[in-house]
């Protein structure tokens, strides 16, 4: 779970979603990344995913473990976590509103803040995606 584009964060999510919670490879990845805090960070990550499933407006689309493509839903969730880490409240609130049912915002906010803190405590940061550059506003050619 050490970078916005790094596959370990999405692969951990994908493994958990496919029922591989007790996967020794994943436990080892968290231990390698977080040292003695590995089990607690993994537990916090699982709690975050449980809150995401509970609060989500709809069923999210995730890729298969090992797939290099990141789905739009995965990108949005990673941006939510990155916004919490970067303390960008407007971006965080926008993604939170988009992802969750209105009555369940607080549940996911608390879980996201806990995960962002756990990752930061272990010097693991998710990068915010680059903003899309605005396209030029060229006038269309006149047609005679």
PDB file of N, CA and C in Angstrom, residues 26-116:
ATOM      1  N   UNK A  26      -0.228 -11.362   1.545  1.00  0.00           N
ATOM      2  CA  UNK A  26      -0.700 -10.031   1.892  1.00  0.00           C
ATOM      3  C   UNK A  26      -0.234  -9.636   3.297  1.00  0.00           C
ATOM      4  N   UNK A  27      -0.326 -10.553   4.238  1.00  0.00           N
ATOM      5  CA  UNK A  27       0.145 -10.258   5.596  1.00  0.00           C
ATOM      6  C   UNK A  27       1.622  -9.907   5.566  1.00  0.00           C
ATOM      7  N   UNK A  28       2.386 -10.613   4.759  1.00  0.00           N
ATOM      8  CA  UNK A  28       3.826 -10.344   4.647  1.00  0.00           C
ATOM      9  C   UNK A  28       4.075  -8.975   4.010  1.00  0.00           C
ATOM     10  N   UNK A  29       3.283  -8.608   3.002  1.00  0.00           N
ATOM     11  CA  UNK A  29       3.426  -7.298   2.372  1.00  0.00           C
ATOM     12  C   UNK A  29       3.205  -6.182   3.389  1.00  0.00           C
ATOM     13  N   UNK A  30       2.183  -6.332   4.224  1.00  0.00           N
ATOM     14  CA  UNK A  30       1.913  -5.308   5.239  1.00  0.00           C
ATOM     15  C   UNK A  30       3.026  -5.282   6.278  1.00  0.00           C
ATOM     16  N   UNK A  31       3.534  -6.429   6.646  1.00  0.00           N
ATOM     17  CA  UNK A  31       4.634  -6.476   7.615  1.00  0.00           C
ATOM     18  C   UNK A  31       5.893  -5.859   7.006  1.00  0.00           C
ATOM     19  N   UNK A  32       6.178  -6.157   5.747  1.00  0.00           N
ATOM     20  CA  UNK A  32       7.342  -5.569   5.085  1.00  0.00           C
ATOM     21  C   UNK A  32       7.222  -4.057   4.994  1.00  0.00           C
ATOM     22  N   UNK A  33       6.010  -3.564   4.709  1.00  0.00           N
ATOM     23  CA  UNK A  33       5.795  -2.124   4.542  1.00  0.00           C
ATOM     24  C   UNK A  33       5.693  -1.384   5.873  1.00  0.00           C
ATOM     25  N   UNK A  34       5.167  -2.059   6.914  1.00  0.00           N
ATOM     26  CA  UNK A  34       4.844  -1.361   8.159  1.00  0.00           C
ATOM     27  C   UNK A  34       5.566  -1.921   9.381  1.00  0.00           C
ATOM     28  N   UNK A  35       6.411  -2.913   9.198  1.00  0.00           N
ATOM     29  CA  UNK A  35       7.131  -3.487  10.326  1.00  0.00           C
ATOM     30  C   UNK A  35       6.175  -4.099  11.329  1.00  0.00           C
ATOM     31  N   UNK A  36       6.441  -3.836  12.593  1.00  0.00           N
ATOM     32  CA  UNK A  36       5.609  -4.429  13.650  1.00  0.00           C
ATOM     33  C   UNK A  36       4.182  -3.895  13.641  1.00  0.00           C
ATOM     34  N   UNK A  37       3.948  -2.770  12.960  1.00  0.00           N
ATOM     35  CA  UNK A  37       2.582  -2.231  12.840  1.00  0.00           C
ATOM     36  C   UNK A  37       1.779  -2.926  11.742  1.00  0.00           C
ATOM     37  N   UNK A  38       2.410  -3.823  10.987  1.00  0.00           N
ATOM     38  CA  UNK A  38       1.755  -4.470   9.855  1.00  0.00           C
ATOM     39  C   UNK A  38       0.387  -5.047  10.159  1.00  0.00           C
ATOM     40  N   UNK A  39       0.249  -5.870  11.208  1.00  0.00           N
ATOM     41  CA  UNK A  39      -1.076  -6.438  11.493  1.00  0.00           C
ATOM     42  C   UNK A  39      -2.137  -5.381  11.803  1.00  0.00           C
ATOM     43  N   UNK A  40      -1.758  -4.329  12.511  1.00  0.00           N
ATOM     44  CA  UNK A  40      -2.726  -3.276  12.841  1.00  0.00           C
ATOM     45  C   UNK A  40      -3.125  -2.487  11.597  1.00  0.00           C
ATOM     46  N   UNK A  41      -2.152  -2.214  10.724  1.00  0.00           N
ATOM     47  CA  UNK A  41      -2.474  -1.480   9.495  1.00  0.00           C
ATOM     48  C   UNK A  41      -3.358  -2.344   8.598  1.00  0.00           C
ATOM     49  N   UNK A  42      -3.076  -3.624   8.522  1.00  0.00           N
ATOM     50  CA  UNK A  42      -3.929  -4.536   7.748  1.00  0.00           C
ATOM     51  C   UNK A  42      -5.346  -4.557   8.327  1.00  0.00           C
ATOM     52  N   UNK A  43      -5.466  -4.612   9.632  1.00  0.00           N
ATOM     53  CA  UNK A  43      -6.786  -4.587  10.273  1.00  0.00           C
ATOM     54  C   UNK A  43      -7.507  -3.271   9.965  1.00  0.00           C
ATOM     55  N   UNK A  44      -6.789  -2.161  10.011  1.00  0.00           N
ATOM     56  CA  UNK A  44      -7.371  -0.848   9.705  1.00  0.00           C
ATOM     57  C   UNK A  44      -7.823  -0.807   8.246  1.00  0.00           C
ATOM     58  N   UNK A  45      -7.017  -1.377   7.369  1.00  0.00           N
ATOM     59  CA  UNK A  45      -7.371  -1.445   5.952  1.00  0.00           C
ATOM     60  C   UNK A  45      -8.647  -2.268   5.755  1.00  0.00           C
ATOM     61  N   UNK A  46      -8.728  -3.407   6.424  1.00  0.00           N
ATOM     62  CA  UNK A  46      -9.930  -4.253   6.333  1.00  0.00           C
ATOM     63  C   UNK A  46     -11.157  -3.525   6.884  1.00  0.00           C
ATOM     64  N   UNK A  47     -10.977  -2.784   7.959  1.00  0.00           N
ATOM     65  CA  UNK A  47     -12.074  -2.007   8.540  1.00  0.00           C
ATOM     66  C   UNK A  47     -12.538  -0.935   7.557  1.00  0.00           C
ATOM     67  N   UNK A  48     -11.581  -0.277   6.908  1.00  0.00           N
ATOM     68  CA  UNK A  48     -11.906   0.724   5.894  1.00  0.00           C
ATOM     69  C   UNK A  48     -12.734   0.083   4.767  1.00  0.00           C
ATOM     70  N   UNK A  49     -12.296  -1.072   4.283  1.00  0.00           N
ATOM     71  CA  UNK A  49     -13.017  -1.734   3.203  1.00  0.00           C
ATOM     72  C   UNK A  49     -14.423  -2.153   3.626  1.00  0.00           C
ATOM     73  N   UNK A  50     -14.557  -2.583   4.870  1.00  0.00           N
ATOM     74  CA  UNK A  50     -15.883  -2.948   5.395  1.00  0.00           C
ATOM     75  C   UNK A  50     -16.782  -1.704   5.431  1.00  0.00           C
ATOM     76  N   UNK A  51     -16.226  -0.581   5.905  1.00  0.00           N
ATOM     77  CA  UNK A  51     -16.995   0.673   5.947  1.00  0.00           C
ATOM     78  C   UNK A  51     -17.353   1.132   4.535  1.00  0.00           C
ATOM     79  N   UNK A  52     -16.428   0.973   3.596  1.00  0.00           N
ATOM     80  CA  UNK A  52     -16.685   1.345   2.207  1.00  0.00           C
ATOM     81  C   UNK A  52     -17.847   0.522   1.646  1.00  0.00           C
ATOM     82  N   UNK A  53     -17.820  -0.771   1.891  1.00  0.00           N
ATOM     83  CA  UNK A  53     -18.916  -1.627   1.427  1.00  0.00           C
ATOM     84  C   UNK A  53     -20.248  -1.269   2.064  1.00  0.00           C
ATOM     85  N   UNK A  54     -20.216  -0.912   3.341  1.00  0.00           N
ATOM     86  CA  UNK A  54     -21.432  -0.546   4.070  1.00  0.00           C
ATOM     87  C   UNK A  54     -21.996   0.790   3.577  1.00  0.00           C
ATOM     88  N   UNK A  55     -21.120   1.757   3.344  1.00  0.00           N
ATOM     89  CA  UNK A  55     -21.559   3.123   3.058  1.00  0.00           C
ATOM     90  C   UNK A  55     -21.730   3.413   1.571  1.00  0.00           C
ATOM     91  N   UNK A  56     -21.223   2.565   0.721  1.00  0.00           N
ATOM     92  CA  UNK A  56     -21.213   2.833  -0.711  1.00  0.00           C
ATOM     93  C   UNK A  56     -22.616   2.996  -1.286  1.00  0.00           C
ATOM     94  N   UNK A  57     -22.729   3.894  -2.232  1.00  0.00           N
ATOM     95  CA  UNK A  57     -23.997   4.118  -2.938  1.00  0.00           C
ATOM     96  C   UNK A  57     -24.371   2.928  -3.813  1.00  0.00           C
ATOM     97  N   UNK A  58     -23.333   2.243  -4.302  1.00  0.00           N
ATOM     98  CA  UNK A  58     -23.559   1.147  -5.239  1.00  0.00           C
ATOM     99  C   UNK A  58     -22.410   0.159  -5.118  1.00  0.00           C
ATOM    100  N   UNK A  59     -22.543  -0.957  -5.778  1.00  0.00           N
ATOM    101  CA  UNK A  59     -21.474  -1.954  -5.801  1.00  0.00           C
ATOM    102  C   UNK A  59     -20.328  -1.404  -6.652  1.00  0.00           C
ATOM    103  N   UNK A  60     -19.132  -1.380  -6.095  1.00  0.00           N
ATOM    104  CA  UNK A  60     -17.981  -0.826  -6.800  1.00  0.00           C
ATOM    105  C   UNK A  60     -17.341  -1.882  -7.695  1.00  0.00           C
ATOM    106  N   UNK A  61     -16.777  -1.427  -8.788  1.00  0.00           N
ATOM    107  CA  UNK A  61     -16.092  -2.310  -9.717  1.00  0.00           C
ATOM    108  C   UNK A  61     -14.613  -2.349  -9.376  1.00  0.00           C
ATOM    109  N   UNK A  62     -14.117  -3.554  -9.127  1.00  0.00           N
ATOM    110  CA  UNK A  62     -12.680  -3.717  -8.862  1.00  0.00           C
ATOM    111  C   UNK A  62     -12.124  -4.735  -9.842  1.00  0.00           C
ATOM    112  N   UNK A  63     -10.831  -4.603 -10.094  1.00  0.00           N
ATOM    113  CA  UNK A  63     -10.174  -5.517 -11.016  1.00  0.00           C
ATOM    114  C   UNK A  63      -9.787  -6.816 -10.338  1.00  0.00           C
ATOM    115  N   UNK A  64      -9.255  -7.722 -11.120  1.00  0.00           N
ATOM    116  CA  UNK A  64      -8.776  -8.996 -10.596  1.00  0.00           C
ATOM    117  C   UNK A  64      -7.389  -8.801  -9.984  1.00  0.00           C
ATOM    118  N   UNK A  65      -7.061  -9.553  -8.923  1.00  0.00           N
ATOM    119  CA  UNK A  65      -5.707  -9.463  -8.363  1.00  0.00           C
ATOM    120  C   UNK A  65      -4.669  -9.726  -9.457  1.00  0.00           C
ATOM    121  N   UNK A  66      -3.657  -8.880  -9.498  1.00  0.00           N
ATOM    122  CA  UNK A  66      -2.593  -9.018 -10.487  1.00  0.00           C
ATOM    123  C   UNK A  66      -2.813  -8.231 -11.763  1.00  0.00           C
ATOM    124  N   UNK A  67      -4.031  -7.793 -12.010  1.00  0.00           N
ATOM    125  CA  UNK A  67      -4.325  -7.000 -13.206  1.00  0.00           C
ATOM    126  C   UNK A  67      -3.678  -5.628 -13.070  1.00  0.00           C
ATOM    127  N   UNK A  68      -3.028  -5.159 -14.121  1.00  0.00           N
ATOM    128  CA  UNK A  68      -2.323  -3.882 -14.056  1.00  0.00           C
ATOM    129  C   UNK A  68      -3.246  -2.671 -14.183  1.00  0.00           C
ATOM    130  N   UNK A  69      -4.432  -2.859 -14.734  1.00  0.00           N
ATOM    131  CA  UNK A  69      -5.370  -1.748 -14.906  1.00  0.00           C
ATOM    132  C   UNK A  69      -6.051  -1.426 -13.577  1.00  0.00           C
ATOM    133  N   UNK A  70      -6.185  -0.148 -13.296  1.00  0.00           N
ATOM    134  CA  UNK A  70      -6.914   0.313 -12.114  1.00  0.00           C
ATOM    135  C   UNK A  70      -8.273   0.793 -12.605  1.00  0.00           C
ATOM    136  N   UNK A  71      -9.342   0.274 -11.998  1.00  0.00           N
ATOM    137  CA  UNK A  71     -10.683   0.671 -12.421  1.00  0.00           C
ATOM    138  C   UNK A  71     -10.979   2.103 -11.976  1.00  0.00           C
ATOM    139  N   UNK A  72     -11.998   2.688 -12.568  1.00  0.00           N
ATOM    140  CA  UNK A  72     -12.397   4.045 -12.190  1.00  0.00           C
ATOM    141  C   UNK A  72     -12.804   4.090 -10.712  1.00  0.00           C
ATOM    142  N   UNK A  73     -13.490   3.058 -10.238  1.00  0.00           N
ATOM    143  CA  UNK A  73     -13.888   3.024  -8.824  1.00  0.00           C
ATOM    144  C   UNK A  73     -12.670   2.912  -7.911  1.00  0.00           C
ATOM    145  N   UNK A  74     -11.712   2.075  -8.286  1.00  0.00           N
ATOM    146  CA  UNK A  74     -10.490   1.956  -7.486  1.00  0.00           C
ATOM    147  C   UNK A  74      -9.745   3.292  -7.439  1.00  0.00           C
ATOM    148  N   UNK A  75      -9.667   3.953  -8.579  1.00  0.00           N
ATOM    149  CA  UNK A  75      -8.990   5.257  -8.643  1.00  0.00           C
ATOM    150  C   UNK A  75      -9.686   6.274  -7.728  1.00  0.00           C
ATOM    151  N   UNK A  76     -11.003   6.242  -7.709  1.00  0.00           N
ATOM    152  CA  UNK A  76     -11.733   7.183  -6.869  1.00  0.00           C
ATOM    153  C   UNK A  76     -11.499   6.907  -5.388  1.00  0.00           C
ATOM    154  N   UNK A  77     -11.473   5.642  -4.997  1.00  0.00           N
ATOM    155  CA  UNK A  77     -11.224   5.289  -3.601  1.00  0.00           C
ATOM    156  C   UNK A  77      -9.797   5.648  -3.212  1.00  0.00           C
ATOM    157  N   UNK A  78      -8.837   5.379  -4.096  1.00  0.00           N
ATOM    158  CA  UNK A  78      -7.445   5.754  -3.808  1.00  0.00           C
ATOM    159  C   UNK A  78      -7.311   7.275  -3.676  1.00  0.00           C
ATOM    160  N   UNK A  79      -8.052   8.011  -4.489  1.00  0.00           N
ATOM    161  CA  UNK A  79      -8.032   9.472  -4.388  1.00  0.00           C
ATOM    162  C   UNK A  79      -8.654   9.932  -3.079  1.00  0.00           C
ATOM    163  N   UNK A  80      -9.700   9.263  -2.624  1.00  0.00           N
ATOM    164  CA  UNK A  80     -10.314   9.580  -1.332  1.00  0.00           C
ATOM    165  C   UNK A  80      -9.276   9.450  -0.211  1.00  0.00           C
ATOM    166  N   UNK A  81      -8.544   8.345  -0.206  1.00  0.00           N
ATOM    167  CA  UNK A  81      -7.523   8.124   0.826  1.00  0.00           C
ATOM    168  C   UNK A  81      -6.402   9.148   0.692  1.00  0.00           C
ATOM    169  N   UNK A  82      -5.956   9.400  -0.538  1.00  0.00           N
ATOM    170  CA  UNK A  82      -4.891  10.382  -0.761  1.00  0.00           C
ATOM    171  C   UNK A  82      -5.321  11.774  -0.314  1.00  0.00           C
ATOM    172  N   UNK A  83      -6.567  12.129  -0.563  1.00  0.00           N
ATOM    173  CA  UNK A  83      -7.074  13.444  -0.137  1.00  0.00           C
ATOM    174  C   UNK A  83      -7.109  13.549   1.384  1.00  0.00           C
ATOM    175  N   UNK A  84      -7.441  12.454   2.059  1.00  0.00           N
ATOM    176  CA  UNK A  84      -7.416  12.460   3.527  1.00  0.00           C
ATOM    177  C   UNK A  84      -5.996  12.629   4.027  1.00  0.00           C
ATOM    178  N   UNK A  85      -5.047  11.941   3.405  1.00  0.00           N
ATOM    179  CA  UNK A  85      -3.653  12.065   3.814  1.00  0.00           C
ATOM    180  C   UNK A  85      -3.112  13.474   3.557  1.00  0.00           C
ATOM    181  N   UNK A  86      -3.468  14.043   2.418  1.00  0.00           N
ATOM    182  CA  UNK A  86      -2.971  15.362   2.032  1.00  0.00           C
ATOM    183  C   UNK A  86      -3.720  16.488   2.723  1.00  0.00           C
ATOM    184  N   UNK A  87      -4.752  16.147   3.450  1.00  0.00           N
ATOM    185  CA  UNK A  87      -5.585  17.116   4.152  1.00  0.00           C
ATOM    186  C   UNK A  87      -6.120  18.186   3.197  1.00  0.00           C
ATOM    187  N   UNK A  88      -6.768  17.686   2.144  1.00  0.00           N
ATOM    188  CA  UNK A  88      -7.442  18.555   1.179  1.00  0.00           C
ATOM    189  C   UNK A  88      -8.939  18.356   1.362  1.00  0.00           C
ATOM    190  N   UNK A  89      -9.546  19.112   2.288  1.00  0.00           N
ATOM    191  CA  UNK A  89     -10.933  18.849   2.670  1.00  0.00           C
ATOM    192  C   UNK A  89     -11.944  18.923   1.538  1.00  0.00           C
ATOM    193  N   UNK A  90     -11.784  19.836   0.610  1.00  0.00           N
ATOM    194  CA  UNK A  90     -12.773  19.951  -0.468  1.00  0.00           C
ATOM    195  C   UNK A  90     -12.733  18.719  -1.373  1.00  0.00           C
ATOM    196  N   UNK A  91     -11.547  18.281  -1.726  1.00  0.00           N
ATOM    197  CA  UNK A  91     -11.416  17.089  -2.563  1.00  0.00           C
ATOM    198  C   UNK A  91     -11.914  15.852  -1.814  1.00  0.00           C
ATOM    199  N   UNK A  92     -11.547  15.747  -0.551  1.00  0.00           N
ATOM    200  CA  UNK A  92     -12.000  14.619   0.266  1.00  0.00           C
ATOM    201  C   UNK A  92     -13.523  14.591   0.341  1.00  0.00           C
ATOM    202  N   UNK A  93     -14.132  15.723   0.640  1.00  0.00           N
ATOM    203  CA  UNK A  93     -15.594  15.798   0.772  1.00  0.00           C
ATOM    204  C   UNK A  93     -16.288  15.458  -0.545  1.00  0.00           C
ATOM    205  N   UNK A  94     -15.721  15.914  -1.663  1.00  0.00           N
ATOM    206  CA  UNK A  94     -16.327  15.629  -2.966  1.00  0.00           C
ATOM    207  C   UNK A  94     -16.330  14.128  -3.252  1.00  0.00           C
ATOM    208  N   UNK A  95     -15.212  13.472  -2.997  1.00  0.00           N
ATOM    209  CA  UNK A  95     -15.141  12.025  -3.245  1.00  0.00           C
ATOM    210  C   UNK A  95     -16.002  11.248  -2.249  1.00  0.00           C
ATOM    211  N   UNK A  96     -16.044  11.719  -1.026  1.00  0.00           N
ATOM    212  CA  UNK A  96     -16.874  11.073  -0.013  1.00  0.00           C
ATOM    213  C   UNK A  96     -18.347  11.146  -0.409  1.00  0.00           C
ATOM    214  N   UNK A  97     -18.786  12.331  -0.851  1.00  0.00           N
ATOM    215  CA  UNK A  97     -20.185  12.493  -1.281  1.00  0.00           C
ATOM    216  C   UNK A  97     -20.500  11.625  -2.487  1.00  0.00           C
ATOM    217  N   UNK A  98     -19.574  11.529  -3.418  1.00  0.00           N
ATOM    218  CA  UNK A  98     -19.801  10.751  -4.627  1.00  0.00           C
ATOM    219  C   UNK A  98     -19.908   9.257  -4.323  1.00  0.00           C
ATOM    220  N   UNK A  99     -19.079   8.783  -3.389  1.00  0.00           N
ATOM    221  CA  UNK A  99     -19.008   7.349  -3.102  1.00  0.00           C
ATOM    222  C   UNK A  99     -20.098   6.836  -2.166  1.00  0.00           C
ATOM    223  N   UNK A 100     -20.569   7.668  -1.242  1.00  0.00           N
ATOM    224  CA  UNK A 100     -21.393   7.147  -0.153  1.00  0.00           C
ATOM    225  C   UNK A 100     -22.828   7.653  -0.166  1.00  0.00           C
ATOM    226  N   UNK A 101     -23.652   6.878   0.511  1.00  0.00           N
ATOM    227  CA  UNK A 101     -25.024   7.303   0.769  1.00  0.00           C
ATOM    228  C   UNK A 101     -24.960   8.473   1.764  1.00  0.00           C
ATOM    229  N   UNK A 102     -25.809   9.476   1.605  1.00  0.00           N
ATOM    230  CA  UNK A 102     -25.740  10.650   2.482  1.00  0.00           C
ATOM    231  C   UNK A 102     -25.777  10.318   3.973  1.00  0.00           C
ATOM    232  N   UNK A 103     -26.562   9.358   4.365  1.00  0.00           N
ATOM    233  CA  UNK A 103     -26.679   9.043   5.792  1.00  0.00           C
ATOM    234  C   UNK A 103     -25.474   8.276   6.340  1.00  0.00           C
ATOM    235  N   UNK A 104     -24.561   7.883   5.455  1.00  0.00           N
ATOM    236  CA  UNK A 104     -23.427   7.057   5.892  1.00  0.00           C
ATOM    237  C   UNK A 104     -22.067   7.717   5.656  1.00  0.00           C
ATOM    238  N   UNK A 105     -22.068   9.025   5.381  1.00  0.00           N
ATOM    239  CA  UNK A 105     -20.813   9.752   5.175  1.00  0.00           C
ATOM    240  C   UNK A 105     -19.875   9.604   6.374  1.00  0.00           C
ATOM    241  N   UNK A 106     -20.417   9.769   7.576  1.00  0.00           N
ATOM    242  CA  UNK A 106     -19.575   9.763   8.779  1.00  0.00           C
ATOM    243  C   UNK A 106     -18.854   8.431   8.962  1.00  0.00           C
ATOM    244  N   UNK A 107     -19.524   7.342   8.647  1.00  0.00           N
ATOM    245  CA  UNK A 107     -18.911   6.018   8.793  1.00  0.00           C
ATOM    246  C   UNK A 107     -17.654   5.908   7.940  1.00  0.00           C
ATOM    247  N   UNK A 108     -17.770   6.266   6.668  1.00  0.00           N
ATOM    248  CA  UNK A 108     -16.611   6.151   5.786  1.00  0.00           C
ATOM    249  C   UNK A 108     -15.570   7.219   6.096  1.00  0.00           C
ATOM    250  N   UNK A 109     -15.992   8.395   6.523  1.00  0.00           N
ATOM    251  CA  UNK A 109     -15.036   9.444   6.872  1.00  0.00           C
ATOM    252  C   UNK A 109     -14.133   8.991   8.023  1.00  0.00           C
ATOM    253  N   UNK A 110     -14.717   8.413   9.048  1.00  0.00           N
ATOM    254  CA  UNK A 110     -13.939   7.951  10.203  1.00  0.00           C
ATOM    255  C   UNK A 110     -12.965   6.847   9.780  1.00  0.00           C
ATOM    256  N   UNK A 111     -13.450   5.890   9.002  1.00  0.00           N
ATOM    257  CA  UNK A 111     -12.597   4.782   8.567  1.00  0.00           C
ATOM    258  C   UNK A 111     -11.476   5.264   7.644  1.00  0.00           C
ATOM    259  N   UNK A 112     -11.785   6.208   6.769  1.00  0.00           N
ATOM    260  CA  UNK A 112     -10.773   6.741   5.859  1.00  0.00           C
ATOM    261  C   UNK A 112      -9.716   7.514   6.628  1.00  0.00           C
ATOM    262  N   UNK A 113     -10.141   8.340   7.574  1.00  0.00           N
ATOM    263  CA  UNK A 113      -9.183   9.084   8.399  1.00  0.00           C
ATOM    264  C   UNK A 113      -8.265   8.140   9.177  1.00  0.00           C
ATOM    265  N   UNK A 114      -8.826   7.047   9.697  1.00  0.00           N
ATOM    266  CA  UNK A 114      -8.017   6.081  10.442  1.00  0.00           C
ATOM    267  C   UNK A 114      -6.989   5.415   9.524  1.00  0.00           C
ATOM    268  N   UNK A 115      -7.408   5.027   8.322  1.00  0.00           N
ATOM    269  CA  UNK A 115      -6.474   4.399   7.391  1.00  0.00           C
ATOM    270  C   UNK A 115      -5.412   5.390   6.939  1.00  0.00           C
ATOM    271  N   UNK A 116      -5.812   6.610   6.615  1.00  0.00           N
ATOM    272  CA  UNK A 116      -4.839   7.627   6.191  1.00  0.00           C
ATOM    273  C   UNK A 116      -3.802   7.866   7.283  1.00  0.00           C
TER     274      UNK A 116
END
